[in-house]
PDB file of C-alpha atoms in Angstrom:
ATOM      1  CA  UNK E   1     146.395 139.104  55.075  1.00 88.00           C
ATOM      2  CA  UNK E   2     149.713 138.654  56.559  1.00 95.00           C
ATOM      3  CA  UNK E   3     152.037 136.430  55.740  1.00 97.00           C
ATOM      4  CA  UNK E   4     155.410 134.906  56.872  1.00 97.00           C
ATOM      5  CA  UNK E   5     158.482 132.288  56.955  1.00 97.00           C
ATOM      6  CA  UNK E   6     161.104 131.838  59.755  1.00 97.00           C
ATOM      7  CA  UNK E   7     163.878 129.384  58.523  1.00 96.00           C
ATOM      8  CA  UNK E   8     166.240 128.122  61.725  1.00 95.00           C
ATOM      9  CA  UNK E   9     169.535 126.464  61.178  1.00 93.00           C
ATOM     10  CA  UNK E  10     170.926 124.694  63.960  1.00 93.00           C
ATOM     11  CA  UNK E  11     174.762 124.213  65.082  1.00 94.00           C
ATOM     12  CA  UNK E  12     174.744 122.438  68.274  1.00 91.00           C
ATOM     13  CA  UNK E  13     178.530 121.852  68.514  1.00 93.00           C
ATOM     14  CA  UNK E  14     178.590 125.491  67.871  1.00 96.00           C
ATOM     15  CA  UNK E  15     175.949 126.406  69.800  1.00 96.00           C
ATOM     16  CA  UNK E  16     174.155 128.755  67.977  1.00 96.00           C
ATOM     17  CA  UNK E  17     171.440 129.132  65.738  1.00 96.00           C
ATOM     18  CA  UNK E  18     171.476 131.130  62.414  1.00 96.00           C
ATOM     19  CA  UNK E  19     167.645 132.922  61.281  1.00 97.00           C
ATOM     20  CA  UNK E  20     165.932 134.156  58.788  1.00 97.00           C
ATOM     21  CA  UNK E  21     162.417 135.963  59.284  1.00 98.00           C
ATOM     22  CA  UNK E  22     160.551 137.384  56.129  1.00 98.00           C
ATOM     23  CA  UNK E  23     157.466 138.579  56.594  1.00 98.00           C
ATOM     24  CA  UNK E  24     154.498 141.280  54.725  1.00 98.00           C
ATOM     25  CA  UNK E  25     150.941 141.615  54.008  1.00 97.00           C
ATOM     26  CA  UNK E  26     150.654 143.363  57.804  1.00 97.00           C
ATOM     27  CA  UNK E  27     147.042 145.109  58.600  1.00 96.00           C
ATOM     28  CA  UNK E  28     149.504 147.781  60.494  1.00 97.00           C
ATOM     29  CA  UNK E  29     153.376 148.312  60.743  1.00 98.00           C
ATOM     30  CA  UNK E  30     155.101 145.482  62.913  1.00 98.00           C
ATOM     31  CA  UNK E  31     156.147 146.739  66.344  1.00 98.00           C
ATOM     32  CA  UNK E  32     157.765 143.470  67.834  1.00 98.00           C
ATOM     33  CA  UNK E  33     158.814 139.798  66.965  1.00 98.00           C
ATOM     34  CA  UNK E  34     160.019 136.785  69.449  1.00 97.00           C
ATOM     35  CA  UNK E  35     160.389 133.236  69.503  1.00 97.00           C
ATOM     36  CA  UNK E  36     157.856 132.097  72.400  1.00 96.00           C
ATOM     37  CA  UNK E  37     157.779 128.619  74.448  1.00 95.00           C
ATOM     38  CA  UNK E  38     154.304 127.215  74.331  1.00 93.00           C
ATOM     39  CA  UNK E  39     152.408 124.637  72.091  1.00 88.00           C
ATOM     40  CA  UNK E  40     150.266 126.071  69.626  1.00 86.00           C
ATOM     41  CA  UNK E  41     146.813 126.132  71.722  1.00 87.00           C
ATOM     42  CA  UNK E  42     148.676 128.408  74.196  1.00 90.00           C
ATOM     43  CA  UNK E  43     150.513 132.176  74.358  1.00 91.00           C
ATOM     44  CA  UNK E  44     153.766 131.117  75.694  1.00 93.00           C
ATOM     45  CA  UNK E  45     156.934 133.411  77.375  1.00 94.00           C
ATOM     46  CA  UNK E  46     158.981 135.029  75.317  1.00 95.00           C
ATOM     47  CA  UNK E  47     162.509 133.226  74.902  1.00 96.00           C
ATOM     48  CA  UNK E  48     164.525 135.027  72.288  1.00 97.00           C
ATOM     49  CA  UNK E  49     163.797 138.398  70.618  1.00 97.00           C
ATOM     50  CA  UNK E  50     164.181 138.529  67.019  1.00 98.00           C
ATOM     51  CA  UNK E  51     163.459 141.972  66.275  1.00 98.00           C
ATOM     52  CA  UNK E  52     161.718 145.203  68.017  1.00 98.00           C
ATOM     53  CA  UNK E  53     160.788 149.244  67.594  1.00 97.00           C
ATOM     54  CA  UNK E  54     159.830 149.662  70.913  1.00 97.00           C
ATOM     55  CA  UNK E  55     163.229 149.639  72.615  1.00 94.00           C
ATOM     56  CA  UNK E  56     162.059 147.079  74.884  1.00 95.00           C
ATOM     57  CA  UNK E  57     164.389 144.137  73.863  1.00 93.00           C
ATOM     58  CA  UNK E  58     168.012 143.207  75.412  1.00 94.00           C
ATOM     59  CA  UNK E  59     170.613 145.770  73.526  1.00 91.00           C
ATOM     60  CA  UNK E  60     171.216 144.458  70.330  1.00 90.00           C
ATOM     61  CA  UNK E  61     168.186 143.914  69.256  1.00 96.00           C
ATOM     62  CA  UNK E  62     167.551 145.051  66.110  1.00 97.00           C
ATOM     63  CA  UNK E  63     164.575 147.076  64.467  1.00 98.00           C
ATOM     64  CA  UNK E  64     161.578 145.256  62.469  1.00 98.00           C
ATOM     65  CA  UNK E  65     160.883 146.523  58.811  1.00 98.00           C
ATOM     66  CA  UNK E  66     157.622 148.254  59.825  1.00 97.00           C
ATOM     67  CA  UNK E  67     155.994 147.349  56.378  1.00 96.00           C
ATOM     68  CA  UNK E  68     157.475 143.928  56.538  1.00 97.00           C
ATOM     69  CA  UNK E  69     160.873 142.782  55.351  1.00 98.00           C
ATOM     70  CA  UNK E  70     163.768 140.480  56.158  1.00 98.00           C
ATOM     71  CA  UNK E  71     165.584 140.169  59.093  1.00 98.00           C
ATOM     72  CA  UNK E  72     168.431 137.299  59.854  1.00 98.00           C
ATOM     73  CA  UNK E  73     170.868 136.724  62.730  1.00 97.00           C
ATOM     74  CA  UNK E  74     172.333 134.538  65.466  1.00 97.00           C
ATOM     75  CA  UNK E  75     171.179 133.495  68.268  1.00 97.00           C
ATOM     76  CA  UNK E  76     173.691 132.308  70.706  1.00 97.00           C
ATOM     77  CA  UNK E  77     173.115 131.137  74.824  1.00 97.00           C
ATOM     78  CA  UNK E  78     173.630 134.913  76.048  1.00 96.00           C
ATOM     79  CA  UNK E  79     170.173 135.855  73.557  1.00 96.00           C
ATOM     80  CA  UNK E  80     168.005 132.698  75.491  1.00 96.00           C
ATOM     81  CA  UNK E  81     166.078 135.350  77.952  1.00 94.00           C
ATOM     82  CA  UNK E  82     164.970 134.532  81.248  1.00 91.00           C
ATOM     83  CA  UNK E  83     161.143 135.122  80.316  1.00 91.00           C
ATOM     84  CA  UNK E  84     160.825 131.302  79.912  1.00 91.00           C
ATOM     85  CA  UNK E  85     162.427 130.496  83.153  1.00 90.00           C
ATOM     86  CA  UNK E  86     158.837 129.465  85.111  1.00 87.00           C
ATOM     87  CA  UNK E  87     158.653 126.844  82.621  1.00 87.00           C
ATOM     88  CA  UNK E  88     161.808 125.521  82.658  1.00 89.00           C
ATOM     89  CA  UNK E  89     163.702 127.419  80.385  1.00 94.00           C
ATOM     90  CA  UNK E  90     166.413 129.545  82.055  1.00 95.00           C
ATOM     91  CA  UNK E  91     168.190 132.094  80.563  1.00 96.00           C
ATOM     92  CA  UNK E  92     171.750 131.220  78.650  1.00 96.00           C
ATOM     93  CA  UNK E  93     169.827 127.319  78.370  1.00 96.00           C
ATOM     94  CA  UNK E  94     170.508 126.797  74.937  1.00 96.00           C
ATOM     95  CA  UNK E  95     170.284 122.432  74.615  1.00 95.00           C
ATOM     96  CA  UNK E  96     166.791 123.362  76.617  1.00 95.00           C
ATOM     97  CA  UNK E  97     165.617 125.795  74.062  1.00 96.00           C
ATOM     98  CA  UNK E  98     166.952 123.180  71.391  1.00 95.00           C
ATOM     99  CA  UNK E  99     165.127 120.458  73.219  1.00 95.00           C
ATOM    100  CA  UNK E 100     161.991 122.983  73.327  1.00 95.00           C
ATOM    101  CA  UNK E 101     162.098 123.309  69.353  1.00 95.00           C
ATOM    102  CA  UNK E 102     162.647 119.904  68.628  1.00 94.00           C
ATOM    103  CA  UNK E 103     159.092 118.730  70.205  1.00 94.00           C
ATOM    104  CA  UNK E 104     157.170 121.322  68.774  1.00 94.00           C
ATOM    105  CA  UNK E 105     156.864 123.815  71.774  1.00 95.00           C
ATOM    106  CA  UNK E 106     158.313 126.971  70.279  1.00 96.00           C
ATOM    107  CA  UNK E 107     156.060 129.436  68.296  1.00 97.00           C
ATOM    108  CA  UNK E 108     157.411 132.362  66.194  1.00 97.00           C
ATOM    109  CA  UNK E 109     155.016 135.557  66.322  1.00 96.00           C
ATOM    110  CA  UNK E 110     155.210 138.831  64.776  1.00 98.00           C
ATOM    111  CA  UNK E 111     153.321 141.545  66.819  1.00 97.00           C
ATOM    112  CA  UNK E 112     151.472 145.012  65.351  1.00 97.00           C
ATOM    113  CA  UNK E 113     149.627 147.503  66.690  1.00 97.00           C
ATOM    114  CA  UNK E 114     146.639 146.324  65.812  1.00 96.00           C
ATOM    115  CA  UNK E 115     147.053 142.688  66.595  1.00 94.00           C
ATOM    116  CA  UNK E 116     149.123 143.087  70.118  1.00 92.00           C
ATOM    117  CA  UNK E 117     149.075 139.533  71.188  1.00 91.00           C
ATOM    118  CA  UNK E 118     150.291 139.150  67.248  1.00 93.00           C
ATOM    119  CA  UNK E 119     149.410 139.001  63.954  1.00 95.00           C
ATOM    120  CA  UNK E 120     151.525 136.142  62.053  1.00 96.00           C
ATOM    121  CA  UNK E 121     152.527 133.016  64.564  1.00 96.00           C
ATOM    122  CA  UNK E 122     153.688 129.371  63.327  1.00 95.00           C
ATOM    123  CA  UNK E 123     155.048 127.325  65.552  1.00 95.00           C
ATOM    124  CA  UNK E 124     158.572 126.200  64.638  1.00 95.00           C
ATOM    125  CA  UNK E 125     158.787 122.824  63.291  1.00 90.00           C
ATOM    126  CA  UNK E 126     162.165 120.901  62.600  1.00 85.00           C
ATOM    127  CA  UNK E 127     162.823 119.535  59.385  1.00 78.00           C
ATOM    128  CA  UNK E 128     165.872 117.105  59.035  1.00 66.00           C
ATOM    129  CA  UNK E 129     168.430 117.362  56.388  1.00 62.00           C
ATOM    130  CA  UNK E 130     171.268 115.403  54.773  1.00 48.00           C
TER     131      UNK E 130
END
């Protein structure tokens, strides 16, 4: 029953990325959400954390709505963890992250007790704008 949209807006020259995450419908209260590198057939590292209420992400990580919500922020090099770095995405690598979205090979999830591995995922696709 759950339900979610994750809207990315890129500044390269800047080099950072500006998100939204809005999410609801959960079976249980969200725990944990992350931006992953894999293609969708896969469970992929985790690259950037979005949001968490275990305490277990980098220190400005900020809490999930439990019941679901909106969340938005930045994410800059220093947020690109090192949990990608066995396949090829070191930490602080933001043009490889980019590179990473463009093709298709980044996956947003949002994690619950009940569905650890997650409950909502879509992998991130780019859409081009004028």
């Amino acid at each position: 029953t759950g339900h979610g949209k994750f809207r990315l807006t890129i500044d390269r020259k800047a080099q950072e990325m500006r998100y939204e995450l809005t999410y609801g419908g959960l079976e249980s209260p969200a725990t944990q959400s992350h931006i992953h590198f894999e293609k969708k057939t896969n469970n992929g590292a985790i690259v950037v954390f979005l949001c968490s209420n275990l305490g277990n992400g980098p220190p400005e990580t900020q809490a999930c709505p439990p019941n679901g919500g909106t969340i938005s922020g930045t994410i800059r090099p220093a947020n690109i963890g090192a949990g990608a770095a066995g396949q090829g995405i070191a930490a602080g690598e933001f043009d490889e992250f980019l590179q990473a979205i463009k093709v298709g090979a980044t996956y947003v999830n949002v994690h619950t007790p009940k569905n650890k591995g997650g409950e909502i995922r879509g992998q991130i696709k780019v859409t081009e704008t004028s």
